[in-house]
Short mmCIF file of C-alpha atoms in Angstrom, two decimals:
data_model
loop_
_atom_site.label_atom_id
_atom_site.label_comp_id
_atom_site.label_asym_id
_atom_site.label_seq_id
_atom_site.Cartn_x
_atom_site.Cartn_y
_atom_site.Cartn_z
CA LYS U 1 181.30 -18.89 182.74
CA ILE U 2 182.82 -17.33 185.88
CA MET U 3 182.68 -13.56 185.79
CA PRO U 4 185.58 -11.68 187.39
CA GLN U 5 184.84 -10.05 190.70
CA SER U 6 184.26 -6.32 190.66
CA GLY U 7 186.65 -4.07 192.56
CA GLY U 8 183.96 -3.29 195.12
CA ALA U 9 183.23 -6.95 195.83
CA LEU U 10 186.94 -7.73 196.16
CA PHE U 11 187.48 -4.79 198.50
CA GLY U 12 184.45 -5.83 200.54
CA GLY U 13 185.79 -9.38 200.87
CA ILE U 14 189.21 -8.16 202.01
CA ALA U 15 187.62 -5.71 204.46
CA GLY U 16 185.46 -8.51 205.87
CA ILE U 17 188.47 -10.78 206.38
CA LEU U 18 190.39 -7.97 208.06
CA ALA U 19 187.42 -7.19 210.32
CA ILE U 20 187.19 -10.85 211.39
CA PHE U 21 190.95 -10.94 212.00
CA VAL U 22 190.87 -7.78 214.14
CA LEU U 23 187.86 -9.06 216.10
CA ALA U 24 189.61 -12.37 216.72
CA MET U 25 192.72 -10.54 217.94
CA LEU U 26 190.66 -8.38 220.31
CA VAL U 27 188.85 -11.40 221.75
CA SER U 28 192.16 -13.23 222.15
CA PHE U 29 193.68 -10.23 223.94
CA TRP U 30 190.65 -9.98 226.22
CA PHE U 31 190.93 -13.65 227.16
CA SER U 32 194.67 -13.24 227.72
CA LEU U 33 194.05 -10.46 230.23
CA ALA U 34 191.50 -12.62 232.05
CA VAL U 35 193.88 -15.60 232.09
CA ILE U 36 196.70 -13.46 233.52
CA ARG U 37 194.37 -12.24 236.26
CA VAL U 38 193.25 -15.80 237.07
CA ILE U 39 196.84 -17.07 237.18
CA GLY U 40 197.90 -14.14 239.35
CA LYS U 41 195.05 -14.67 241.80
CA SER U 42 195.68 -18.40 241.97
CA TYR U 43 199.39 -17.86 242.63
CA GLU U 44 198.60 -15.32 245.35
CA ASN U 45 195.85 -17.53 246.86
CA ILE U 46 193.19 -14.91 246.15
CA PRO U 47 189.68 -16.37 245.73
CA LEU U 48 188.59 -16.56 242.11
CA LYS U 49 185.31 -15.31 240.76
CA PRO U 50 183.27 -17.25 238.19
CA MET U 51 184.93 -17.06 234.78
CA ARG U 52 182.15 -14.85 233.46
CA GLU U 53 182.91 -12.26 236.14
CA GLU U 54 186.65 -12.55 235.58
CA LEU U 55 186.08 -11.81 231.90
CA GLY U 56 183.89 -8.88 232.85
CA ASP U 57 186.60 -7.47 235.13
CA ALA U 58 189.19 -7.85 232.35
CA ALA U 59 187.09 -6.06 229.72
CA PRO U 60 187.77 -2.47 230.93
CA LEU U 61 191.51 -3.21 230.79
CA MET U 62 191.51 -4.06 227.08
CA TRP U 63 192.07 -0.58 225.66
CA PRO U 64 194.64 0.46 228.30
CA GLY U 65 196.44 -2.82 227.60
CA ILE U 66 196.35 -2.29 223.84
CA LEU U 67 197.60 1.29 224.21
CA ALA U 68 200.47 0.27 226.50
CA SER U 69 201.36 -2.58 224.12
CA LEU U 70 201.44 -0.21 221.14
CA ILE U 71 203.68 2.28 222.96
CA ALA U 72 206.03 -0.54 223.97
CA ALA U 73 206.03 -1.97 220.44
CA LEU U 74 206.89 1.44 218.95
CA ALA U 75 209.73 1.89 221.45
CA ILE U 76 211.09 -1.60 220.67
CA LEU U 77 210.75 -1.00 216.93
CA GLY U 78 212.51 2.33 217.19
CA GLY U 79 215.35 0.77 219.17
CA THR U 80 215.65 -2.08 216.68
CA ILE U 81 215.79 0.33 213.73
CA LEU U 82 218.53 2.36 215.40
CA LEU U 83 220.56 -0.67 216.51
CA ILE U 84 219.72 -4.30 217.27
CA ILE U 85 220.98 -4.17 220.87
CA PRO U 86 218.69 -1.34 222.04
CA GLY U 87 215.75 -3.23 220.55
CA ILE U 88 216.65 -6.30 222.61
CA ILE U 89 217.09 -4.20 225.75
CA PHE U 90 213.75 -2.46 225.26
CA SER U 91 212.06 -5.82 224.63
CA LEU U 92 213.15 -7.04 228.06
CA TRP U 93 212.45 -3.75 229.81
CA PHE U 94 208.87 -3.78 228.56
CA ALA U 95 208.22 -7.53 228.87
CA PHE U 96 205.83 -7.03 231.81
CA VAL U 97 203.65 -4.27 230.40
CA ILE U 98 200.58 -6.49 230.01
CA PRO U 99 200.81 -8.08 233.49
CA ALA U 100 201.20 -4.56 234.92
CA VAL U 101 197.94 -3.54 233.25
CA ALA U 102 196.08 -6.78 233.97
CA LEU U 103 197.11 -7.29 237.60
CA ASP U 104 197.76 -3.77 238.90
CA ASN U 105 195.71 -1.59 236.55
CA ILE U 106 198.80 0.46 235.66
CA ARG U 107 198.18 2.32 232.42
CA GLY U 108 199.95 4.00 229.54
CA ILE U 109 203.53 5.13 230.00
CA GLU U 110 203.35 4.17 233.68
CA ALA U 111 202.97 0.51 232.68
CA LEU U 112 206.20 0.74 230.67
CA ARG U 113 207.95 2.45 233.57
CA ALA U 114 206.72 -0.17 236.05
CA SER U 115 207.95 -2.98 233.81
CA LYS U 116 211.36 -1.35 233.37
CA ILE U 117 211.76 -0.85 237.13
CA LEU U 118 211.19 -4.57 237.72
CA VAL U 119 213.91 -5.49 235.21
CA ARG U 120 216.42 -2.76 236.03
CA GLY U 121 219.33 -3.96 238.14
CA ARG U 122 218.80 -7.66 237.32
CA TRP U 123 218.68 -7.61 233.53
CA TRP U 124 220.54 -10.87 232.94
CA ALA U 125 218.69 -12.73 235.69
CA VAL U 126 215.34 -11.74 234.15
CA LEU U 127 216.57 -12.50 230.63
CA TRP U 128 217.29 -16.16 231.29
CA ARG U 129 214.06 -16.60 233.28
CA ILE U 130 212.11 -15.36 230.27
CA PHE U 131 214.29 -17.19 227.75
CA ALA U 132 214.16 -20.61 229.47
CA PRO U 133 210.36 -21.18 229.21
CA ALA U 134 210.38 -19.83 225.64
CA ALA U 135 213.22 -22.20 224.72
CA ILE U 136 211.42 -25.17 226.29
CA ALA U 137 208.21 -24.33 224.41
CA LEU U 138 210.14 -23.95 221.14
CA ILE U 139 211.92 -27.29 221.59
CA ILE U 140 208.62 -29.05 222.30
CA SER U 141 207.04 -27.45 219.24
CA TRP U 142 209.97 -28.39 217.01
CA ALA U 143 210.09 -31.94 218.37
CA ILE U 144 206.48 -32.43 217.28
CA ASP U 145 206.38 -30.39 214.07
CA LEU U 146 209.73 -31.28 212.52
CA PRO U 147 209.29 -35.07 212.09
CA LEU U 148 205.80 -34.57 210.61
CA GLY U 149 207.06 -31.85 208.26
CA ILE U 150 209.99 -33.95 207.04
CA THR U 151 207.77 -37.00 206.54
CA ALA U 152 205.11 -34.99 204.71
CA GLU U 153 207.70 -33.44 202.39
CA ALA U 154 209.34 -36.81 201.70
CA THR U 155 206.08 -38.57 200.94
CA GLY U 156 204.22 -35.64 199.39
CA SER U 157 201.27 -36.49 201.63
CA GLU U 158 198.70 -33.70 201.85
CA ALA U 159 197.03 -35.55 204.71
CA LEU U 160 200.22 -35.36 206.76
CA ASN U 161 200.49 -31.64 206.02
CA ILE U 162 196.95 -31.10 207.28
CA THR U 163 197.59 -33.32 210.31
CA GLY U 164 200.79 -31.41 211.06
CA ALA U 165 198.97 -28.07 210.87
CA ILE U 166 196.24 -29.32 213.24
CA ILE U 167 198.76 -30.73 215.71
CA SER U 168 200.80 -27.52 215.51
CA GLY U 169 197.71 -25.50 216.37
CA ILE U 170 196.88 -27.77 219.31
CA VAL U 171 200.46 -27.55 220.61
CA SER U 172 200.34 -23.77 220.33
CA ILE U 173 197.08 -23.66 222.29
CA LEU U 174 198.58 -25.86 225.02
CA ILE U 175 201.88 -23.97 225.22
CA THR U 176 200.38 -20.48 225.37
CA PRO U 177 198.98 -20.82 228.93
CA PHE U 178 202.35 -22.21 230.05
CA MET U 179 204.15 -19.16 228.65
CA THR U 180 201.57 -16.77 230.08
CA GLY U 181 201.76 -18.44 233.48
CA ALA U 182 205.56 -18.32 233.57
CA GLN U 183 205.60 -14.61 232.72
CA THR U 184 202.84 -13.79 235.22
CA ILE U 185 204.55 -15.65 238.08
CA LEU U 186 207.87 -14.01 237.22
CA TYR U 187 206.19 -10.59 237.33
CA LEU U 188 204.74 -11.31 240.78
CA GLU U 189 208.03 -12.65 242.11
CA LEU U 190 209.97 -9.64 240.83
CA LYS U 191 207.48 -7.38 242.61
CA LYS U 192 207.90 -9.33 245.84
CA HIS U 193 211.70 -9.05 245.70
CA PRO U 194 212.64 -5.53 244.59
CA VAL U 195 216.34 -4.77 244.30
CA SER U 196 218.40 -1.65 244.67
CA VAL U 197 219.92 -0.68 241.35
CA THR U 198 223.66 -1.38 241.42
CA GLU U 199 224.11 -3.71 238.44
CA PRO U 200 225.02 -1.93 235.16
CA GLU U 201 222.74 -2.39 232.22
CA PRO U 202 223.90 -4.39 229.16
CA SER U 203 224.71 -1.14 227.35
CA GLY U 204 227.60 -0.63 229.79
CA LYS U 205 226.02 2.54 231.18
CA THR U 206 224.46 3.05 234.57
CA PRO U 207 220.86 1.80 234.80
CA ASP U 208 219.35 5.28 234.62
CA GLU U 209 221.09 6.14 231.38
CA PRO U 210 219.41 5.14 228.12
CA PRO U 211 221.38 2.85 225.80
CA THR U 212 222.98 4.43 222.78
#
């Protein structure tokens, strides 16, 4: 006879799962910082260190990166709650927060400001350059996942469902470096080609005025 789990055991199991999830997220973020640095160095023809050393150099940037990401996420969330359009604007303004931390060691609010400066004055040009790789990745993912999903639903095959989930995970793993690389290269190119701010922001106000 199976005895019901006690509240303490259930809480412990949930806490363990959450701890593993948080650890996995931290490790993933750490590797992402290292990958951004490797892509940036490769694009700039800067000699690379062994991967172990690159990971070591990225480790001190984890907490500044997490802090900058949280500040950006709160700003985007606040803008989205107020109105959808400000949330979209903030999302683009702060799209380069992580590359700013990883490549230039810019921290906290300064990382948000640096990202915004790169976007300001060429909002639409940056928007499509970010949207295009994301759209390509999404189309590739759909082209692979959709036929398998439809077939699995039509046949009721659990094996196809499992196969689809595995393939989806593999595709995600392969697409992620492509997305990271595109964003990193765009960040570097925007830095190389600064612009004077003459183009109005999407809100219709001058670039220095916050959207309403």
